[in-house]
Amino acid sequence: MSVRSSEMEAKWQERWYSARINEAERDERPKFMVIFAYPGVTGYLHVGHMRGYTYVDAIARYKRLEGYNVMFPVGTHATGNGAISLAARVSRGDRDTIEYLCGNSCPLDMLERLKDPIKVVEFFNDVYVNQYWKRFGFLSDWRRFTSTVNPDYQMFIRWQFRKLMERGLLIQKPYFAPACVSHGPVAIDASETDIQCGGCAETVEYTMLKFRCEDMYLMAATLRPETVFGQTNFWVNPQADYVKVRIGEEVWVVSDAAYEKLTYQKDGLEKLGSVKGDELIGLRCIAPMVHREILTLPADFCDPKVGTGLVTSVPSDSPDDWISLRALQRDEATLRRYGLDVEEVRAIRPIPIIEMKGWSTLPAVEITERMGIEAPGDPRLEEAKKLVYKEGFHTGRMIESSGEYAGLSVMEAKERMKQVMIEAGEADLMYDLSEEVICRCGEKVVIKKVDDQWFIDYANSDLTKASREQAKGMDIFPNDYLQNIHGVLEWFRERACVRQGNWIGTRFPFDEKWIIEAISDSTLYPLYYVISKYANEGSVRAEQMDERFFDLVVLDRGDYSQVSASTGVPEELLHHIRDDVHYWYPLDLNLGGKEHMTVHFPAFLMNHVAVLPREMLPRGIFVNWYIVGKGGKISKSKGGAQPIPGAAEQFGVDALRLYYAHIASPFADVEWDNEAVESYTARVEKMERTLLDLMALDGPASSVDDWLISRMASRVRRIRELMASYDLRSMANEVYFEAFNDLRWYQRRGGCHAETVTRVMDLLLPLMMPITPHMAEELWEASGRSGMVSITALPQIGEGEIDLTKERAEDYLRALMDDANEILKVTGIRPTRITLFTPAPWKYSVLETAMELAGRGELKVPALTKAVMSREEVRCKGKEASDFARKLAEEMMKRSAEGLGRMGRQFDELEFLRSCTDFLSREYGCTVEVHQAEEPDVNDPHHKSRQASPGRPAILVE
RNA sequence: GCGGGGGUAGCCAAGCUUGGCCAACGGCGCAGGACUUAAGAUUCUGUCCUUAGUGGUUCAAGGGUUCGAAUCCCUUCCCCCGCACCA
């Protein structure tokens, strides 16, 4: 795209914004409030992100056309550690980060400032608003911009949490979270803001099985508590150091390392003394659940750093256990060294416990054989374990050996058996990280018990029920999600809503040591856009927005004079804000990417339901899918990774907007493809040129004028229907492709009437405004219209403008030409004369009779034949007549009611074709004659005229 | 495993809810014609096979329902996404 285009875009944006048509103020009109789920401020966005945002602007613009007072606010979400992480990387001069910033044309002198997380947020807020959203010509009310770091926003969030507390939806219970042993809570994520290594670690829950052994318990940590029925022995690492620990009445034995971890998770641990691994070998202990006595045996694979450093042995399902057991059984020297009874150990056999499709009941034995694993310590054991575990977890089922659990799936059995053992005091839980994590300070990161973690109780059944009820009445797109969201709401459970540590966010109002986490502070926020304007313009300060303020303006609770006195906000302003809130809310549409389906949208809905009265609950959700790069993510090498301003420059904003709107259904991922985008650039240019050409026309009226007007008017009507479900793609198709083809056809048919063109522009330009607003304005102005198309109303269709018969006649002409082309193609004739025959009058009378019969539902071949053959003027045609009746009846019986309706829309074919002869002879470069079949003295050597039927003339080419 | 989505002509992609002008919108690509000194742009025509406008075979595969199915039902094969504390 040319510079001219960018200048043109800037020109119109400047006009829109200086005329403030984007600003939303309460008035008498019906309102429409729409948002997109604000993006997290984590860095530059790419062209894929603009898809959903563009939908929102196009929908907002369309709603303006329909006469709504539209509010389309934007904001950003800075909560979490994204900005902190980026600032940290800039601070430490991370090369990739600097390159990334500069590659996106971040000014060099910014780098120093970006060491401060808040500056990072401010910087990107500016980038998003100015380089993305304004660059795309969004009619968003910029005065309402807000960000989760703003103090006023945070006052709103604190209020929201007070309301959740009031409703009894905040609950406290223990929780296990990663923490540095010296710093406290840390974030573990791939960007490794807080940590040196281990960004991919996950928290894993081990079940500690208690094996009674004399006066103590050997504690075996396992991820597979459901395998207890397969236990055959117990593993101890003879080299490792273990400790005895008193906890309550019990004495546990765990590895040194495990003891340390447990001190963060269990209260009242008392270390009694150390014990070497080899001292624990050859003991007999009682296995939990099965209450069998088993033997403790030596195994090197027990890592004291993993779990408790003690392992229960299930050789049927654990490749490690099976290989170690077999090796030990063959190793008489070792057995003797530990004073073990050789025969007893050799008698140990795996016990089948789980059956799964395609496997024997001893999968560990099977997999090791298959993979040829022989010795303990084989690195492939890890892979073998994963494979068996995964298969078993998903498809496994417990067999008879598991007693009352027989028949349960592994998944179910795992949960149940774990619970039962915990309740019986035979097991406990411990948490660990899947890999080592080291804090920035160099200390270890462990899983620490948090006793007083706060949760939002999304499992609350009243809340769930009310939310589902609300969802039923909402406009939710796509339809599948409307079905699905009920399941999601049902499945949503308590969610930890606060964090400690290094996060950006709002302080939890009931305990300032907590920061409200990222999902929880972005659910009710659309409401805040109504109020943010007052904070941004300075008429209400953050500290004035206390609980009573929001109670009053949102919930109508409290007294104006009192709240005014206590907050210092003038009473009149309070009224004003209150009325704003109740005018704009509820939110009409919340649009967001598909990643929001399982978390954000349900939480958004449930928080609204929890806090607000029924009449303020949201009305719509729209989910959009992604623009992806070839083979998945958008990337530099595969296209689409270029900065948004660069793409705007290269392709043109209107072209990009049209691309997003039209390339595919919103509910499907699309692969970014430069060529495809370029074709939309070409399309925008073609459209513009075509319309400018039309505007230059100044000729006489002709028969196609009414056709074109009808066509456009029909499209306006259809678009109204389509846009009731925000079907931008179909609208784009109608305007930029279908209507475009109409315009070309009009010109081809010789249409050139200025007045018609004027009317067409009235109808068409507003419809172009939502998707290609800059071009629409440009053409609006070029056509001599005043004002801006962005603030016009959708055109009203005049009485009689839609004339379906005219449209049908033109379709008939096209079909005729298709037939003629077909004949010319097949025969290869270069025509010197084309003769068209309309059917003989009696054929119309047969059609009429057929329509009558069809209207009564009595159309059948014999019925029609009988009815028409009784008439003399038909009967005299003999077999030709009966054949025609048969074919017609067969044809018509295949039609839908709509199809029959079209057939019934009759017009004078003879006259119409005669009016087209000039056009047709121009098209075909030969003389064109029109006759009625059975007209005397017409050249028709092959009796082609007999083929004519109503709606389909016969053609003779020579 | 649970939940969800999908397989349409060379490619992308509509249609499927409410079965019937559906051989299947549209775009891209390709081929040919027109315009042009030429190129580009534009425009017209064609693009499953066959054919004086007909007929045949198609919408992952195989069954079924129906006068009639890309559309509804069943079975099979293949692909994708989500499963949480991450926005």
mmCIF file of C-alpha atoms in Angstrom, chain A residues 641-908:
data_model
loop_
_atom_site.group_PDB
_atom_site.id
_atom_site.type_symbol
_atom_site.label_atom_id
_atom_site.label_comp_id
_atom_site.label_asym_id
_atom_site.label_seq_id
_atom_site.Cartn_x
_atom_site.Cartn_y
_atom_site.Cartn_z
ATOM 1 C CA ALA A 641 5.304 -11.632 12.839
ATOM 2 C CA GLN A 642 5.874 -8.179 11.497
ATOM 3 C CA PRO A 643 4.849 -5.334 13.761
ATOM 4 C CA ILE A 644 1.290 -4.136 13.442
ATOM 5 C CA PRO A 645 2.197 -0.623 12.242
ATOM 6 C CA GLY A 646 4.336 -2.202 9.520
ATOM 7 C CA ALA A 647 1.482 -4.370 8.347
ATOM 8 C CA ALA A 648 -0.824 -1.355 8.341
ATOM 9 C CA GLU A 649 1.660 0.468 6.172
ATOM 10 C CA GLN A 650 2.230 -2.442 3.828
ATOM 11 C CA PHE A 651 -1.325 -3.636 3.270
ATOM 12 C CA GLY A 652 -3.460 -0.701 4.318
ATOM 13 C CA VAL A 653 -5.677 -0.662 7.372
ATOM 14 C CA ASP A 654 -8.908 -1.115 5.459
ATOM 15 C CA ALA A 655 -7.488 -4.103 3.659
ATOM 16 C CA LEU A 656 -6.436 -5.684 6.933
ATOM 17 C CA ARG A 657 -9.799 -5.001 8.466
ATOM 18 C CA LEU A 658 -11.487 -6.578 5.478
ATOM 19 C CA TYR A 659 -9.107 -9.496 5.671
ATOM 20 C CA TYR A 660 -10.022 -10.166 9.288
ATOM 21 C CA ALA A 661 -13.705 -9.804 8.620
ATOM 22 C CA HIS A 662 -13.849 -11.925 5.516
ATOM 23 C CA ILE A 663 -11.038 -14.457 5.374
ATOM 24 C CA ALA A 664 -12.967 -17.114 7.301
ATOM 25 C CA SER A 665 -15.570 -17.747 9.930
ATOM 26 C CA PRO A 666 -14.587 -16.130 13.244
ATOM 27 C CA PHE A 667 -14.874 -19.564 14.747
ATOM 28 C CA ALA A 668 -11.938 -21.108 12.933
ATOM 29 C CA ASP A 669 -8.217 -20.558 13.036
ATOM 30 C CA VAL A 670 -6.732 -18.921 9.975
ATOM 31 C CA GLU A 671 -3.214 -19.218 8.681
ATOM 32 C CA TRP A 672 -1.626 -15.868 8.067
ATOM 33 C CA ASP A 673 -0.614 -15.641 4.444
ATOM 34 C CA ASN A 674 0.841 -12.499 2.924
ATOM 35 C CA GLU A 675 -0.624 -13.308 -0.458
ATOM 36 C CA ALA A 676 -4.091 -13.626 0.951
ATOM 37 C CA VAL A 677 -3.779 -10.272 2.663
ATOM 38 C CA GLU A 678 -2.479 -8.711 -0.528
ATOM 39 C CA SER A 679 -5.539 -9.936 -2.350
ATOM 40 C CA TYR A 680 -7.646 -7.955 0.102
ATOM 41 C CA THR A 681 -5.520 -4.893 -0.570
ATOM 42 C CA ALA A 682 -6.320 -5.381 -4.234
ATOM 43 C CA ARG A 683 -9.966 -5.896 -3.409
ATOM 44 C CA VAL A 684 -10.178 -2.628 -1.499
ATOM 45 C CA GLU A 685 -8.533 -0.796 -4.378
ATOM 46 C CA LYS A 686 -10.818 -2.389 -6.947
ATOM 47 C CA MET A 687 -13.847 -1.523 -4.912
ATOM 48 C CA GLU A 688 -12.756 2.064 -4.606
ATOM 49 C CA ARG A 689 -11.972 2.401 -8.296
ATOM 50 C CA THR A 690 -15.225 0.811 -9.329
ATOM 51 C CA LEU A 691 -17.249 3.155 -7.165
ATOM 52 C CA LEU A 692 -15.351 6.196 -8.384
ATOM 53 C CA ASP A 693 -15.975 5.084 -11.969
ATOM 54 C CA LEU A 694 -19.651 4.760 -11.253
ATOM 55 C CA MET A 695 -19.813 8.191 -9.711
ATOM 56 C CA ALA A 696 -18.385 9.635 -12.880
ATOM 57 C CA LEU A 697 -21.260 8.240 -14.943
ATOM 58 C CA ASP A 698 -23.840 10.605 -16.298
ATOM 59 C CA GLY A 699 -26.083 8.919 -18.791
ATOM 60 C CA PRO A 700 -29.726 8.139 -19.346
ATOM 61 C CA ALA A 701 -31.856 5.830 -17.267
ATOM 62 C CA SER A 702 -32.338 2.279 -18.458
ATOM 63 C CA SER A 703 -34.083 -0.899 -17.426
ATOM 64 C CA VAL A 704 -31.172 -2.096 -15.290
ATOM 65 C CA ASP A 705 -31.433 0.870 -12.944
ATOM 66 C CA ASP A 706 -34.363 -0.544 -11.049
ATOM 67 C CA TRP A 707 -32.641 -3.870 -10.977
ATOM 68 C CA LEU A 708 -29.509 -2.419 -9.369
ATOM 69 C CA ILE A 709 -31.465 -0.475 -6.784
ATOM 70 C CA SER A 710 -33.485 -3.529 -5.918
ATOM 71 C CA ARG A 711 -30.356 -5.538 -5.643
ATOM 72 C CA MET A 712 -28.704 -3.069 -3.272
ATOM 73 C CA ALA A 713 -31.847 -2.658 -1.226
ATOM 74 C CA SER A 714 -32.128 -6.430 -0.903
ATOM 75 C CA ARG A 715 -28.585 -6.546 0.324
ATOM 76 C CA VAL A 716 -29.231 -3.893 2.936
ATOM 77 C CA ARG A 717 -32.138 -5.923 4.165
ATOM 78 C CA ARG A 718 -30.157 -9.111 4.236
ATOM 79 C CA ILE A 719 -27.275 -7.481 6.083
ATOM 80 C CA ARG A 720 -29.652 -6.310 8.770
ATOM 81 C CA GLU A 721 -30.599 -9.927 9.328
ATOM 82 C CA LEU A 722 -27.031 -11.159 9.233
ATOM 83 C CA MET A 723 -25.761 -8.602 11.673
ATOM 84 C CA ALA A 724 -28.327 -9.576 14.271
ATOM 85 C CA SER A 725 -25.847 -12.339 14.981
ATOM 86 C CA TYR A 726 -22.767 -10.189 14.275
ATOM 87 C CA ASP A 727 -22.076 -12.089 11.091
ATOM 88 C CA LEU A 728 -19.386 -9.804 9.788
ATOM 89 C CA ARG A 729 -18.097 -12.307 7.309
ATOM 90 C CA SER A 730 -21.381 -12.560 5.479
ATOM 91 C CA MET A 731 -21.775 -8.829 5.585
ATOM 92 C CA ALA A 732 -18.323 -8.397 4.061
ATOM 93 C CA ASN A 733 -19.197 -10.957 1.432
ATOM 94 C CA GLU A 734 -22.385 -9.124 0.543
ATOM 95 C CA VAL A 735 -20.737 -5.732 0.317
ATOM 96 C CA TYR A 736 -17.298 -6.316 -1.129
ATOM 97 C CA PHE A 737 -18.005 -9.289 -3.331
ATOM 98 C CA GLU A 738 -21.676 -9.730 -4.131
ATOM 99 C CA ALA A 739 -22.566 -6.060 -4.380
ATOM 100 C CA PHE A 740 -19.329 -5.467 -6.207
ATOM 101 C CA ASN A 741 -20.334 -8.024 -8.809
ATOM 102 C CA ASP A 742 -23.712 -6.346 -9.092
ATOM 103 C CA LEU A 743 -22.018 -3.051 -9.851
ATOM 104 C CA ARG A 744 -19.871 -4.607 -12.536
ATOM 105 C CA TRP A 745 -22.884 -6.255 -14.079
ATOM 106 C CA TYR A 746 -24.725 -2.980 -14.039
ATOM 107 C CA GLN A 747 -21.953 -1.360 -16.035
ATOM 108 C CA ARG A 748 -21.696 -4.288 -18.369
ATOM 109 C CA ARG A 749 -25.388 -4.029 -19.047
ATOM 110 C CA GLY A 750 -24.850 -0.418 -19.976
ATOM 111 C CA GLY A 751 -26.151 1.141 -16.769
ATOM 112 C CA CYS A 752 -24.933 4.733 -16.450
ATOM 113 C CA HIS A 753 -27.629 6.720 -14.695
ATOM 114 C CA ALA A 754 -26.292 9.284 -12.232
ATOM 115 C CA GLU A 755 -29.404 9.332 -10.096
ATOM 116 C CA THR A 756 -29.264 5.582 -9.717
ATOM 117 C CA VAL A 757 -25.642 5.769 -8.745
ATOM 118 C CA THR A 758 -26.470 8.345 -6.114
ATOM 119 C CA ARG A 759 -29.059 6.091 -4.575
ATOM 120 C CA VAL A 760 -26.702 3.143 -4.718
ATOM 121 C CA MET A 761 -24.075 5.138 -2.846
ATOM 122 C CA ASP A 762 -26.656 6.037 -0.214
ATOM 123 C CA LEU A 763 -27.270 2.373 0.301
ATOM 124 C CA LEU A 764 -23.804 0.995 -0.098
ATOM 125 C CA LEU A 765 -21.347 3.430 1.486
ATOM 126 C CA PRO A 766 -22.774 3.142 4.995
ATOM 127 C CA LEU A 767 -22.478 -0.611 4.699
ATOM 128 C CA MET A 768 -18.808 -0.236 3.882
ATOM 129 C CA MET A 769 -18.213 1.953 6.884
ATOM 130 C CA PRO A 770 -18.002 -0.751 9.576
ATOM 131 C CA ILE A 771 -15.278 -2.728 7.862
ATOM 132 C CA THR A 772 -13.417 -0.253 5.655
ATOM 133 C CA PRO A 773 -14.215 3.054 7.324
ATOM 134 C CA HIS A 774 -11.432 5.084 5.744
ATOM 135 C CA MET A 775 -12.335 4.167 2.209
ATOM 136 C CA ALA A 776 -15.997 4.659 2.999
ATOM 137 C CA GLU A 777 -15.303 8.191 4.223
ATOM 138 C CA GLU A 778 -13.139 8.925 1.229
ATOM 139 C CA LEU A 779 -15.898 7.870 -1.158
ATOM 140 C CA TRP A 780 -18.560 9.566 0.894
ATOM 141 C CA GLU A 781 -16.663 12.782 0.481
ATOM 142 C CA ALA A 782 -15.850 12.150 -3.185
ATOM 143 C CA SER A 783 -19.530 11.678 -3.894
ATOM 144 C CA GLY A 784 -20.175 15.171 -2.605
ATOM 145 C CA ARG A 785 -22.007 14.122 0.530
ATOM 146 C CA SER A 786 -21.611 16.216 3.612
ATOM 147 C CA GLY A 787 -20.567 15.139 7.062
ATOM 148 C CA MET A 788 -19.057 11.775 7.774
ATOM 149 C CA VAL A 789 -20.374 8.371 6.865
ATOM 150 C CA SER A 790 -19.250 7.152 10.276
ATOM 151 C CA ILE A 791 -22.102 9.037 11.882
ATOM 152 C CA THR A 792 -24.845 8.348 9.371
ATOM 153 C CA ALA A 793 -27.760 6.040 9.858
ATOM 154 C CA LEU A 794 -28.365 2.815 8.056
ATOM 155 C CA PRO A 795 -30.409 3.678 4.962
ATOM 156 C CA GLN A 796 -34.116 3.045 4.969
ATOM 157 C CA ILE A 797 -35.412 0.974 2.082
ATOM 158 C CA GLY A 798 -37.955 2.886 0.049
ATOM 159 C CA GLU A 799 -41.374 1.569 -0.802
ATOM 160 C CA GLY A 800 -41.144 -0.614 -3.869
ATOM 161 C CA GLU A 801 -37.388 -0.406 -4.157
ATOM 162 C CA ILE A 802 -37.098 -4.121 -3.761
ATOM 163 C CA ASP A 803 -38.518 -5.740 -6.870
ATOM 164 C CA LEU A 804 -37.851 -9.442 -6.879
ATOM 165 C CA THR A 805 -39.295 -9.879 -10.344
ATOM 166 C CA LYS A 806 -36.688 -7.497 -11.731
ATOM 167 C CA GLU A 807 -34.013 -9.462 -9.950
ATOM 168 C CA ARG A 808 -35.426 -12.680 -11.296
ATOM 169 C CA ALA A 809 -35.425 -11.345 -14.842
ATOM 170 C CA GLU A 810 -31.777 -10.443 -14.597
ATOM 171 C CA ASP A 811 -30.925 -13.856 -13.174
ATOM 172 C CA TYR A 812 -32.790 -15.295 -16.119
ATOM 173 C CA LEU A 813 -30.627 -13.348 -18.489
ATOM 174 C CA ARG A 814 -27.457 -14.587 -16.799
ATOM 175 C CA ALA A 815 -28.682 -18.165 -16.922
ATOM 176 C CA LEU A 816 -29.463 -17.733 -20.592
ATOM 177 C CA MET A 817 -25.958 -16.488 -21.222
ATOM 178 C CA ASP A 818 -24.505 -19.401 -19.289
ATOM 179 C CA ASP A 819 -26.447 -21.762 -21.507
ATOM 180 C CA ALA A 820 -25.357 -19.945 -24.626
ATOM 181 C CA ASN A 821 -21.741 -19.986 -23.505
ATOM 182 C CA GLU A 822 -22.008 -23.675 -22.852
ATOM 183 C CA ILE A 823 -23.292 -24.280 -26.336
ATOM 184 C CA LEU A 824 -20.611 -22.135 -27.880
ATOM 185 C CA LYS A 825 -17.943 -23.897 -25.895
ATOM 186 C CA VAL A 826 -19.155 -27.383 -26.792
ATOM 187 C CA THR A 827 -19.760 -26.701 -30.449
ATOM 188 C CA GLY A 828 -16.884 -24.319 -31.020
ATOM 189 C CA ILE A 829 -19.172 -22.237 -33.243
ATOM 190 C CA ARG A 830 -18.264 -18.589 -33.774
ATOM 191 C CA PRO A 831 -21.791 -17.290 -34.015
ATOM 192 C CA THR A 832 -23.098 -15.073 -36.785
ATOM 193 C CA ARG A 833 -26.629 -15.201 -35.457
ATOM 194 C CA ILE A 834 -28.249 -16.265 -32.216
ATOM 195 C CA THR A 835 -31.953 -16.878 -32.135
ATOM 196 C CA LEU A 836 -33.799 -17.049 -28.837
ATOM 197 C CA PHE A 837 -37.223 -18.630 -28.498
ATOM 198 C CA THR A 838 -39.588 -18.051 -25.637
ATOM 199 C CA PRO A 839 -41.980 -20.904 -25.026
ATOM 200 C CA ALA A 840 -45.311 -21.228 -26.743
ATOM 201 C CA PRO A 841 -48.211 -19.770 -24.734
ATOM 202 C CA TRP A 842 -49.710 -23.163 -23.908
ATOM 203 C CA LYS A 843 -46.618 -24.034 -21.891
ATOM 204 C CA TYR A 844 -47.337 -21.150 -19.550
ATOM 205 C CA SER A 845 -50.809 -22.444 -19.041
ATOM 206 C CA VAL A 846 -49.390 -25.844 -18.108
ATOM 207 C CA LEU A 847 -47.055 -24.157 -15.650
ATOM 208 C CA GLU A 848 -49.915 -22.234 -14.150
ATOM 209 C CA THR A 849 -51.897 -25.394 -13.629
ATOM 210 C CA ALA A 850 -48.866 -27.065 -12.115
ATOM 211 C CA MET A 851 -48.396 -24.179 -9.697
ATOM 212 C CA GLU A 852 -52.007 -24.434 -8.649
ATOM 213 C CA LEU A 853 -51.667 -28.151 -8.015
ATOM 214 C CA ALA A 854 -48.421 -27.618 -6.143
ATOM 215 C CA GLY A 855 -50.120 -24.958 -4.044
ATOM 216 C CA ARG A 856 -52.660 -27.547 -2.958
ATOM 217 C CA GLY A 857 -49.966 -30.168 -2.505
ATOM 218 C CA GLU A 858 -51.454 -32.293 -5.228
ATOM 219 C CA LEU A 859 -48.770 -32.011 -7.833
ATOM 220 C CA LYS A 860 -48.060 -35.433 -9.378
ATOM 221 C CA VAL A 861 -47.237 -36.415 -12.923
ATOM 222 C CA PRO A 862 -50.595 -38.062 -13.705
ATOM 223 C CA ALA A 863 -52.560 -35.332 -11.977
ATOM 224 C CA LEU A 864 -50.915 -32.623 -14.000
ATOM 225 C CA THR A 865 -51.110 -34.548 -17.265
ATOM 226 C CA LYS A 866 -54.747 -35.280 -16.720
ATOM 227 C CA ALA A 867 -55.561 -31.697 -15.809
ATOM 228 C CA VAL A 868 -53.824 -30.108 -18.761
ATOM 229 C CA MET A 869 -54.658 -32.702 -21.404
ATOM 230 C CA SER A 870 -58.283 -32.049 -20.807
ATOM 231 C CA ARG A 871 -57.794 -28.677 -22.420
ATOM 232 C CA GLU A 872 -58.055 -28.575 -26.185
ATOM 233 C CA GLU A 873 -55.258 -26.051 -26.827
ATOM 234 C CA VAL A 874 -52.881 -28.345 -24.947
ATOM 235 C CA ARG A 875 -54.196 -31.722 -26.064
ATOM 236 C CA CYS A 876 -53.654 -30.780 -29.688
ATOM 237 C CA LYS A 877 -49.921 -30.748 -28.984
ATOM 238 C CA GLY A 878 -50.097 -34.467 -28.300
ATOM 239 C CA LYS A 879 -47.002 -36.221 -27.030
ATOM 240 C CA GLU A 880 -45.039 -32.960 -26.858
ATOM 241 C CA ALA A 881 -47.557 -31.698 -24.332
ATOM 242 C CA SER A 882 -47.617 -34.811 -22.187
ATOM 243 C CA ASP A 883 -43.828 -35.001 -22.192
ATOM 244 C CA PHE A 884 -43.597 -31.382 -21.161
ATOM 245 C CA ALA A 885 -46.129 -31.860 -18.373
ATOM 246 C CA ARG A 886 -44.256 -34.885 -17.086
ATOM 247 C CA LYS A 887 -40.888 -33.159 -17.065
ATOM 248 C CA LEU A 888 -42.295 -30.056 -15.507
ATOM 249 C CA ALA A 889 -44.039 -31.976 -12.755
ATOM 250 C CA GLU A 890 -40.928 -34.022 -12.027
ATOM 251 C CA GLU A 891 -38.831 -30.894 -11.939
ATOM 252 C CA MET A 892 -41.216 -29.027 -9.698
ATOM 253 C CA MET A 893 -41.600 -31.858 -7.243
ATOM 254 C CA LYS A 894 -37.916 -31.557 -6.543
ATOM 255 C CA ARG A 895 -38.213 -27.912 -5.602
ATOM 256 C CA SER A 896 -38.570 -26.450 -2.162
ATOM 257 C CA ALA A 897 -41.386 -24.038 -1.469
ATOM 258 C CA GLU A 898 -38.935 -21.227 -1.949
ATOM 259 C CA GLY A 899 -37.759 -22.656 -5.255
ATOM 260 C CA LEU A 900 -41.359 -22.889 -6.444
ATOM 261 C CA GLY A 901 -41.929 -19.332 -5.362
ATOM 262 C CA ARG A 902 -39.100 -18.226 -7.597
ATOM 263 C CA MET A 903 -40.496 -20.222 -10.512
ATOM 264 C CA GLY A 904 -43.825 -18.598 -10.017
ATOM 265 C CA ARG A 905 -42.389 -15.107 -10.244
ATOM 266 C CA GLN A 906 -43.324 -14.599 -13.859
ATOM 267 C CA PHE A 907 -42.604 -11.749 -16.194
ATOM 268 C CA ASP A 908 -42.975 -11.172 -19.888
#
